[in-house]
PDB file of C-alpha atoms and ligand atoms in Angstrom:
ATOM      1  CA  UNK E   1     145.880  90.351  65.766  1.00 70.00           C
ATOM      2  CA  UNK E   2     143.290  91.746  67.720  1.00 92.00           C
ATOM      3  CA  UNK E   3     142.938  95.441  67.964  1.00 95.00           C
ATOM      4  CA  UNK E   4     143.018  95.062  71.626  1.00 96.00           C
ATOM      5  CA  UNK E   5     145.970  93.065  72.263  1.00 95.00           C
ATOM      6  CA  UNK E   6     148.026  94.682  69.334  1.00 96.00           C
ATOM      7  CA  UNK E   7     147.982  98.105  71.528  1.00 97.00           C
ATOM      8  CA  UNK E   8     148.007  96.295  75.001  1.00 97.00           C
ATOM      9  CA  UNK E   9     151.381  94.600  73.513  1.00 97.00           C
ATOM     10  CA  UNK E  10     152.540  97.763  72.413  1.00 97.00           C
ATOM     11  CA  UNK E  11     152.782  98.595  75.925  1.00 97.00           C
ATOM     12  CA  UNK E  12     149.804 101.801  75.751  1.00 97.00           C
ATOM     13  CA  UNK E  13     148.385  99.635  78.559  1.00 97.00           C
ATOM     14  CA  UNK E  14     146.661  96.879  79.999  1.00 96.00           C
ATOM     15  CA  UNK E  15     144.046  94.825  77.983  1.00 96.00           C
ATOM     16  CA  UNK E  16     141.360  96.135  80.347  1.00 96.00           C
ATOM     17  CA  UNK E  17     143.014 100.057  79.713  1.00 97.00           C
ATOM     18  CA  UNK E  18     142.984  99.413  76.071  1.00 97.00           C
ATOM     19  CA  UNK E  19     139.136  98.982  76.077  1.00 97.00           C
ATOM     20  CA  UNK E  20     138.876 101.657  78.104  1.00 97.00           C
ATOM     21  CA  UNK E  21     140.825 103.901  75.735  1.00 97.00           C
ATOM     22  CA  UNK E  22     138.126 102.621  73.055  1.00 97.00           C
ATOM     23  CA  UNK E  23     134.990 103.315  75.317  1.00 96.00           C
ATOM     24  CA  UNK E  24     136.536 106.788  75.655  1.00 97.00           C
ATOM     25  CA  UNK E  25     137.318 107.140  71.238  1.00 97.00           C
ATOM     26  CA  UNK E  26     140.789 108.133  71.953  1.00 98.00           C
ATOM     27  CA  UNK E  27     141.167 105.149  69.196  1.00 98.00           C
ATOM     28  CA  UNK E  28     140.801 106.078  66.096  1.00 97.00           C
ATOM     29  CA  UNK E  29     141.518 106.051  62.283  1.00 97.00           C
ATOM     30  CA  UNK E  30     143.549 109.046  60.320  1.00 96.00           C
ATOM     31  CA  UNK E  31     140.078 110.900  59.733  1.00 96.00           C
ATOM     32  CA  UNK E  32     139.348 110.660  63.095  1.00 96.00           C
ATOM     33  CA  UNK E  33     136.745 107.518  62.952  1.00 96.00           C
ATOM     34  CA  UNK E  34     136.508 105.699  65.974  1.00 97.00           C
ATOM     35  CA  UNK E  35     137.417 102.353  66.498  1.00 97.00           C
ATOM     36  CA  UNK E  36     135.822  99.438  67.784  1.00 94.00           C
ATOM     37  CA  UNK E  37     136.773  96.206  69.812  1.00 93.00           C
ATOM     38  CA  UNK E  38     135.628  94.145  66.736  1.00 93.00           C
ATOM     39  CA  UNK E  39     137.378  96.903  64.044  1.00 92.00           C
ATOM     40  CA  UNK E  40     139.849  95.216  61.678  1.00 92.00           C
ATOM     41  CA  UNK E  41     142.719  97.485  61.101  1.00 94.00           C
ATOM     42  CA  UNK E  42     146.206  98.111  60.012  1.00 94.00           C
ATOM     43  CA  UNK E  43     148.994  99.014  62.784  1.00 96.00           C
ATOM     44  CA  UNK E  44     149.745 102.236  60.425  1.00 96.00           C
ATOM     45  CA  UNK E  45     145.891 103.066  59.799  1.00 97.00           C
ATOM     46  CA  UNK E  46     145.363 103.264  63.985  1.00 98.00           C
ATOM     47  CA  UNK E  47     145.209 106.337  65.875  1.00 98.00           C
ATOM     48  CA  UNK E  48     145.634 106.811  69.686  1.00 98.00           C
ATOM     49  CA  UNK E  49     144.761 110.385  70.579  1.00 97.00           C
ATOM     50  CA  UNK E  50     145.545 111.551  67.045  1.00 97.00           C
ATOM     51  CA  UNK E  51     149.385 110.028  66.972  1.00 97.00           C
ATOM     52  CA  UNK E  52     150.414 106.994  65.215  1.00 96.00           C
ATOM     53  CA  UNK E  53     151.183 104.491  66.758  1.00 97.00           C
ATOM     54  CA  UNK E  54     154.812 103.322  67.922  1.00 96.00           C
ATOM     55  CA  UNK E  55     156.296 101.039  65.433  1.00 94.00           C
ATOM     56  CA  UNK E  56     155.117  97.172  65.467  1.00 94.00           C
ATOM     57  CA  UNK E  57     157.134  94.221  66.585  1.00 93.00           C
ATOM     58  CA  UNK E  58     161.055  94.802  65.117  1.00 93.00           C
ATOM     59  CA  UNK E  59     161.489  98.124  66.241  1.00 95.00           C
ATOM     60  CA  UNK E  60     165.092  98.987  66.569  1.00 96.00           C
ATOM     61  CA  UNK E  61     166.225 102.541  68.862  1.00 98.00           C
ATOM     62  CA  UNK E  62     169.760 104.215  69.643  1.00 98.00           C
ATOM     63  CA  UNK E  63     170.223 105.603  72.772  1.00 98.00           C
ATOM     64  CA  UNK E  64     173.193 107.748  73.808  1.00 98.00           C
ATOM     65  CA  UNK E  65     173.421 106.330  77.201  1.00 98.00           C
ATOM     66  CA  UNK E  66     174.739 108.518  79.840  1.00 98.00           C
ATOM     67  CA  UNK E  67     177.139 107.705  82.944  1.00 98.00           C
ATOM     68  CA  UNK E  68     175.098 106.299  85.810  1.00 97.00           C
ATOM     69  CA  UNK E  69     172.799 104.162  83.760  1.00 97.00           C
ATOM     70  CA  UNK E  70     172.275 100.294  84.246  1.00 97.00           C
ATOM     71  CA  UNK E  71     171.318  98.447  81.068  1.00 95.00           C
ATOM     72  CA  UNK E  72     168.475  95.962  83.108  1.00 91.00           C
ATOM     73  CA  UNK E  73     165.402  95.964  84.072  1.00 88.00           C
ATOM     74  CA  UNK E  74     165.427  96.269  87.450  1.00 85.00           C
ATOM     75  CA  UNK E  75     168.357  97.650  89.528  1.00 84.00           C
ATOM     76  CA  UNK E  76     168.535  99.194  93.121  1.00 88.00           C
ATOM     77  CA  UNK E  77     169.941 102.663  90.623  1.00 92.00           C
ATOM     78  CA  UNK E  78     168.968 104.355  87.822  1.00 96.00           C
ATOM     79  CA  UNK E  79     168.202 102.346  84.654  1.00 97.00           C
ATOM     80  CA  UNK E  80     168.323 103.125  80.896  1.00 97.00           C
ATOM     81  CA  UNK E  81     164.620 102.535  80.942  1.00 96.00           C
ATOM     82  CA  UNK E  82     164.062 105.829  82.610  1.00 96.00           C
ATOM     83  CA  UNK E  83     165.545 107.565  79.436  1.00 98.00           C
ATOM     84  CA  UNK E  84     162.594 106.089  77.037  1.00 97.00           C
ATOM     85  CA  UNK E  85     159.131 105.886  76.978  1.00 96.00           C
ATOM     86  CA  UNK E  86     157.554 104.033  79.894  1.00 94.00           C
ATOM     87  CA  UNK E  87     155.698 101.820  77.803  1.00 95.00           C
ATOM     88  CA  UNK E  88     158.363 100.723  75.669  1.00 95.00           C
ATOM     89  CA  UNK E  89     159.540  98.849  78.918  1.00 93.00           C
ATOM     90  CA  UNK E  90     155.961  97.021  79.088  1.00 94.00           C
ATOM     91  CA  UNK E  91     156.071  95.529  75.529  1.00 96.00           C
ATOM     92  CA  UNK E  92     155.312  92.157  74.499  1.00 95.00           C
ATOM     93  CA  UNK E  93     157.790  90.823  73.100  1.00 95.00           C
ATOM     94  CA  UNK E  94     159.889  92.942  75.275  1.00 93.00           C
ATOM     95  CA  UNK E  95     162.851  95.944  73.857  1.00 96.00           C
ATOM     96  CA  UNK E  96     166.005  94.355  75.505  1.00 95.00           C
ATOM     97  CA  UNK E  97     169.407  96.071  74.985  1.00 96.00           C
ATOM     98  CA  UNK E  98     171.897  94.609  72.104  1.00 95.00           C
ATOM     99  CA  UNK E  99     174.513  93.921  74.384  1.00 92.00           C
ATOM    100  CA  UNK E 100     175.482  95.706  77.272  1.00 93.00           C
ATOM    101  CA  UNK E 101     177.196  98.800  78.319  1.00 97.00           C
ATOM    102  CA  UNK E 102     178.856  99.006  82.069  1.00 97.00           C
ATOM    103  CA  UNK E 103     177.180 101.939  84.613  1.00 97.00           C
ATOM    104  CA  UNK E 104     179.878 104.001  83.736  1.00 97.00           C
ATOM    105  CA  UNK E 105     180.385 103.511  80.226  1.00 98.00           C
ATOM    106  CA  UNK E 106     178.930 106.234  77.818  1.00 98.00           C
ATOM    107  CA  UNK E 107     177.710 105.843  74.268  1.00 98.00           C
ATOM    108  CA  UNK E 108     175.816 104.002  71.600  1.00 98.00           C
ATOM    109  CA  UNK E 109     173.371 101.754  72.835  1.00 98.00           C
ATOM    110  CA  UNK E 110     171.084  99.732  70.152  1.00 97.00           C
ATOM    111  CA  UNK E 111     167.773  98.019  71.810  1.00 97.00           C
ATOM    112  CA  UNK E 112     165.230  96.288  69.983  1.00 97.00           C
ATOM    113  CA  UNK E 113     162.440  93.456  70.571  1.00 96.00           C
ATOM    114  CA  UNK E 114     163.537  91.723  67.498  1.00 95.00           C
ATOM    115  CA  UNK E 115     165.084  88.416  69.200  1.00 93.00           C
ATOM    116  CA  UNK E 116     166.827  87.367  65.405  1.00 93.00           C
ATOM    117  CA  UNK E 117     168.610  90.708  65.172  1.00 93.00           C
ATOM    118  CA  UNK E 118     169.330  90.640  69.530  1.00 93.00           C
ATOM    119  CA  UNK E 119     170.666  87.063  68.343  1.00 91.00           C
ATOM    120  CA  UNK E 120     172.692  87.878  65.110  1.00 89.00           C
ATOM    121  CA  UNK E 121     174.094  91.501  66.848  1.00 90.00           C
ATOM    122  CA  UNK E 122     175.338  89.673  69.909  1.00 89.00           C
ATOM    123  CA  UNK E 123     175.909  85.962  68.882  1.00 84.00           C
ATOM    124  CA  UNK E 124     180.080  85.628  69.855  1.00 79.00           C
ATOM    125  CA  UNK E 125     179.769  83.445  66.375  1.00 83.00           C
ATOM    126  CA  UNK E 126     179.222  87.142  64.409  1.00 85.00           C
ATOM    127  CA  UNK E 127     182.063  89.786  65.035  1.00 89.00           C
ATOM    128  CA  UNK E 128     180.094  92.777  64.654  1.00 91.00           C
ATOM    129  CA  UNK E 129     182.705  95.704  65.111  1.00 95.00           C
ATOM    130  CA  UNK E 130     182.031  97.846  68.163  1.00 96.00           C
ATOM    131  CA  UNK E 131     184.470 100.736  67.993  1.00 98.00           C
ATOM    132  CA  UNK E 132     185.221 102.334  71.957  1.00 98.00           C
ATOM    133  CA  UNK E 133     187.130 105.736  72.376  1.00 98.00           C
ATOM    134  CA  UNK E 134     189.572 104.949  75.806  1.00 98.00           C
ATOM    135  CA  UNK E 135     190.585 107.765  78.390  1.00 98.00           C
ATOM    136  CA  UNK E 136     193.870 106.341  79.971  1.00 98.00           C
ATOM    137  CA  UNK E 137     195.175 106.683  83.971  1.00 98.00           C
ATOM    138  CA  UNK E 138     198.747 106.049  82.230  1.00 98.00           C
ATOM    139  CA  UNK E 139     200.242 107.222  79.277  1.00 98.00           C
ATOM    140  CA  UNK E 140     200.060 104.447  76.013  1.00 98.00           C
ATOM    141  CA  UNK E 141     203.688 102.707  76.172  1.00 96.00           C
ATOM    142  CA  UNK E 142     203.205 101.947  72.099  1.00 96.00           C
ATOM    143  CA  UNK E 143     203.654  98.224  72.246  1.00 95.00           C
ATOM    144  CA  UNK E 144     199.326  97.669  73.287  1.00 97.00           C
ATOM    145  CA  UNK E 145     198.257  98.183  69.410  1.00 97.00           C
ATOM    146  CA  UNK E 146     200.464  95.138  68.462  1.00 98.00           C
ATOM    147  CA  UNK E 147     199.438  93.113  71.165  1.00 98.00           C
ATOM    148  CA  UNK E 148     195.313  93.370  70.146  1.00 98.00           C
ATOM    149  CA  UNK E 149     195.995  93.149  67.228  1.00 98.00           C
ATOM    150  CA  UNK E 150     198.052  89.999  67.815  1.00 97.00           C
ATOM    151  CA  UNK E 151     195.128  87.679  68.475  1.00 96.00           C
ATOM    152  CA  UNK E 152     197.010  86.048  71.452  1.00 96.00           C
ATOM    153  CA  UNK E 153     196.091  88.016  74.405  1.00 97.00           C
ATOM    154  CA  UNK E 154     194.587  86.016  76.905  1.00 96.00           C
ATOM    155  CA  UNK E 155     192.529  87.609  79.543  1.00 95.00           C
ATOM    156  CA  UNK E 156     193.057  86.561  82.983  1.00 90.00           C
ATOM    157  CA  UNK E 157     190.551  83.676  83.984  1.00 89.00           C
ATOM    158  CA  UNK E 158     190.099  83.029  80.162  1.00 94.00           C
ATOM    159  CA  UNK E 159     191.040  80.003  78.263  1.00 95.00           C
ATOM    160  CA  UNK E 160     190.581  81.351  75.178  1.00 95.00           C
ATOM    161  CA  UNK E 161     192.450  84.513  73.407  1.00 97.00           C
ATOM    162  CA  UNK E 162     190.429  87.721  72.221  1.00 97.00           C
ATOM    163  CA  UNK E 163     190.400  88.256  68.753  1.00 97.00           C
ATOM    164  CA  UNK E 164     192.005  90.955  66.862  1.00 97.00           C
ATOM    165  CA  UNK E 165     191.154  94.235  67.817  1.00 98.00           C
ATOM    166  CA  UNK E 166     192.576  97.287  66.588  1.00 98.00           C
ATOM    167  CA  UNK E 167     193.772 100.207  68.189  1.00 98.00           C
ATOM    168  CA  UNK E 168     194.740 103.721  67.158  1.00 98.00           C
ATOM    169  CA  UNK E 169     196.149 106.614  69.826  1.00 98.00           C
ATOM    170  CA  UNK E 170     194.746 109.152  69.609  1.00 98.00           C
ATOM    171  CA  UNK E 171     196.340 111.413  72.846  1.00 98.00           C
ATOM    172  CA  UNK E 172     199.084 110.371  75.001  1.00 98.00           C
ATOM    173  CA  UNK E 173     196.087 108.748  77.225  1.00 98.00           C
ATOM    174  CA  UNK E 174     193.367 108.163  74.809  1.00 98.00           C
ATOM    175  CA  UNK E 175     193.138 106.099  72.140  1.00 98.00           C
ATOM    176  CA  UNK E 176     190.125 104.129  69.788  1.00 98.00           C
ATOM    177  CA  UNK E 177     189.860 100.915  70.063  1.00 98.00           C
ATOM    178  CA  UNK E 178     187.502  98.314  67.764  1.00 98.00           C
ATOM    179  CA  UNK E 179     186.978  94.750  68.889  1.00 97.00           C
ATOM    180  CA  UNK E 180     185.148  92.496  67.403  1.00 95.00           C
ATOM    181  CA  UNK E 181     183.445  90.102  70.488  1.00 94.00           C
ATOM    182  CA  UNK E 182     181.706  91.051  73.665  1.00 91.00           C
ATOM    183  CA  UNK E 183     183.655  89.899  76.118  1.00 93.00           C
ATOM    184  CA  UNK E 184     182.683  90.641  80.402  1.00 94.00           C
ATOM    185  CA  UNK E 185     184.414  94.550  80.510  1.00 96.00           C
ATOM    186  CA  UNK E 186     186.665  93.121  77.385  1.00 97.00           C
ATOM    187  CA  UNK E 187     187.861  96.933  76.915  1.00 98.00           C
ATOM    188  CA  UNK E 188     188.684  97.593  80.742  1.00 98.00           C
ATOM    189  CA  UNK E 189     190.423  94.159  81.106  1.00 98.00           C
ATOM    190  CA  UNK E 190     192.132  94.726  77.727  1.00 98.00           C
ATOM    191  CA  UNK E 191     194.109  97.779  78.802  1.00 98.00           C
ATOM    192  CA  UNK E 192     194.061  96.015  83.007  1.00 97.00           C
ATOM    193  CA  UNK E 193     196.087  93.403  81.127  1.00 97.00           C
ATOM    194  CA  UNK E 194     199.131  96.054  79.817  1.00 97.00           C
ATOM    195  CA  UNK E 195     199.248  97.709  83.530  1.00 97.00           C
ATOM    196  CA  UNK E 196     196.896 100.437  82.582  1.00 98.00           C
ATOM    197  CA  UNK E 197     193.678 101.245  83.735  1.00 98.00           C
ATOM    198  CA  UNK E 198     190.573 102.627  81.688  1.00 98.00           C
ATOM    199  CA  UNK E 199     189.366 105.872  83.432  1.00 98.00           C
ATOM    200  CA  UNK E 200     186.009 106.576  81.067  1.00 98.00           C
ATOM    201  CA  UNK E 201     184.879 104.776  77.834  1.00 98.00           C
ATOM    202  CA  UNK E 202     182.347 105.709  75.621  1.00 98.00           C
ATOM    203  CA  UNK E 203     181.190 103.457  72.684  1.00 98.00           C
ATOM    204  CA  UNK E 204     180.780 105.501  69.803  1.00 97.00           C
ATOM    205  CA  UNK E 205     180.018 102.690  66.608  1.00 97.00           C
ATOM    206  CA  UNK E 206     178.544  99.416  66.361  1.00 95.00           C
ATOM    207  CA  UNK E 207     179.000  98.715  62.724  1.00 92.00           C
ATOM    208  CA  UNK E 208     178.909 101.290  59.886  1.00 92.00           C
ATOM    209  CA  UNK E 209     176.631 103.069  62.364  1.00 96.00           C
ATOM    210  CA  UNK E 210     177.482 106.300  64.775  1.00 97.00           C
ATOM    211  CA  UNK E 211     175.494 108.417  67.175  1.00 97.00           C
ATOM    212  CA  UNK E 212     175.795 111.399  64.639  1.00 96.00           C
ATOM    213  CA  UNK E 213     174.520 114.445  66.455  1.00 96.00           C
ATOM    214  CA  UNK E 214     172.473 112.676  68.964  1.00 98.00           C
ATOM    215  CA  UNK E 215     172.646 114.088  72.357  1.00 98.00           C
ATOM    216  CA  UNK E 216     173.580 112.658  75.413  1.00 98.00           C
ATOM    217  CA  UNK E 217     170.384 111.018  77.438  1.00 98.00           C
ATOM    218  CA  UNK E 218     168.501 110.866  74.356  1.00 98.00           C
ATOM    219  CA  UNK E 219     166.994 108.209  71.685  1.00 98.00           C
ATOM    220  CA  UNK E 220     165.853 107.800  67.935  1.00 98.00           C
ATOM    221  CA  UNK E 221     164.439 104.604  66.395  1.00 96.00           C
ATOM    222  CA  UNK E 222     166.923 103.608  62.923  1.00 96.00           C
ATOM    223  CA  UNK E 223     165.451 104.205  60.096  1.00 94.00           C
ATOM    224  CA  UNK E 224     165.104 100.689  58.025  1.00 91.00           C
ATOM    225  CA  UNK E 225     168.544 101.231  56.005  1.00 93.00           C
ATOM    226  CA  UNK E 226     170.110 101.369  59.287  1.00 94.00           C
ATOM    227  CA  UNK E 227     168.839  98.501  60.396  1.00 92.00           C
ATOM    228  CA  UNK E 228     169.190  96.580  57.232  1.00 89.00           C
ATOM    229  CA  UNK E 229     173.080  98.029  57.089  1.00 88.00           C
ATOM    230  CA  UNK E 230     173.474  96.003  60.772  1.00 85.00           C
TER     231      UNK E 230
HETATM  232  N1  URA M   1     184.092  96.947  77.633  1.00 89.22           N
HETATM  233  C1  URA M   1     184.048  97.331  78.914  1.00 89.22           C
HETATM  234  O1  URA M   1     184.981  97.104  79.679  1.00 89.22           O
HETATM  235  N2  URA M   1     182.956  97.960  79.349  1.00 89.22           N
HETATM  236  C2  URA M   1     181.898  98.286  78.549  1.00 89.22           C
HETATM  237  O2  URA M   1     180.924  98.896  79.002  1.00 89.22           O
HETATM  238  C3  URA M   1     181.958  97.884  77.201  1.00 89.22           C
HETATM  239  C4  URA M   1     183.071  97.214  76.760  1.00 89.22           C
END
């Protein structure tokens, strides 16, 4: 690809920025040569203002999304955008969240401009675990683990039932809770279905993978065994 276009897609700017940015040698090589509009390069040989460059198409990034955070592009509030990069927003193909988390719902959040993983991560055909940790209005009544994990519950306005999920208490009012499917607030209508009502939620796994020590607000890309283990 085109020197030009690679970095414009990568979001660093326009086309006409981008040639601007070479006029002005902030694009360079490792030792500091400058590129030009005609140079033939590698993504990882290419400079811009001394730093590498952000990874090429297939990036994948955690984010440990606070409360108060919309997962879309454009929203009258505050969006999960506002917690990365600006440019990442302006990428071609564009980072699109794997899934999404409600406003109020804390927790992992994977986003990625790679439209096979988007596909395979979120497909209702591939039951990718997604493991939720539950704050309760009401005390459990001990009878809800049976009932996901039954395979029969039918949500209301469904026709068809949610797959096994399984729970484990972990309080009186809290419990974990993996499902399997992605269902419109699947964990709120879950627990709405057994007369109880979910007062915070926070996704903590999607897969084998966890948020580890990453704070709240903040983001990491994987590293590649992470995103080959999805
Ligand atoms: N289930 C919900 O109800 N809300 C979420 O944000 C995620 C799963």
């Amino acid at each position: 690809m085109r020197l030009i276009r690679l970095i414009a897609n990568l979001g660093y700017g326009s086309q006409r920025e981008v040639k601007a940015m070479l006029r002005a040698g902030r694009l360079t090589l490792a030792d500091g040569t400058e590129l030009a509009e005609s140079s033939r390069v590698e993504h990882a040989d290419i400079r811009l203002d001394g730093e590498v460059l952000d990874p090429p198409q297939g990036m994948v990034l955690m984010l440990n999304k606070p409360q108060g955070y919309t997962c879309s592009t454009s929203d009258p509030g505050r969006i999960v955008y506002e917690l990365l990069p600006p440019r990442f927003m302006r990428r071609n193909p564009v980072v699109a969240p794997v899934g999404r988390l409600d406003r109020d719902t804390t927790g992992l959040l994977l986003l990625t401009d790679d439209g096979d993983l988007l596909h395979r991560l979120t497909s209702p055909k591939h039951h990718v675990p997604k493991t939720y940790d539950v704050t309760l209005a009401r005390p459990l009544t001990g009878d809800e683990g049976e009932l996901f994990a039954s395979g029969t519950l039918l949500l209301r306005s469904e026709t068809t039932p949610l797959l096994p999920a399984m729970l484990k208490a972990t309080g009186d009012c809290s419990a974990r809770l993996t499902i399997t499917e992605g269902r419109y607030h699947q964990v709120k209508r879950m627990f709405a279905a057994t007369g109880n009502h979910v007062e915070s939620l926070h996704r903590s796994a999607i897969g084998g993978l966890g948020l580890g020590d990453l704070p709240e607000g903040q983001w990491r890309f994987l590293t590649a065994d992470e995103v080959a283990g999805l």
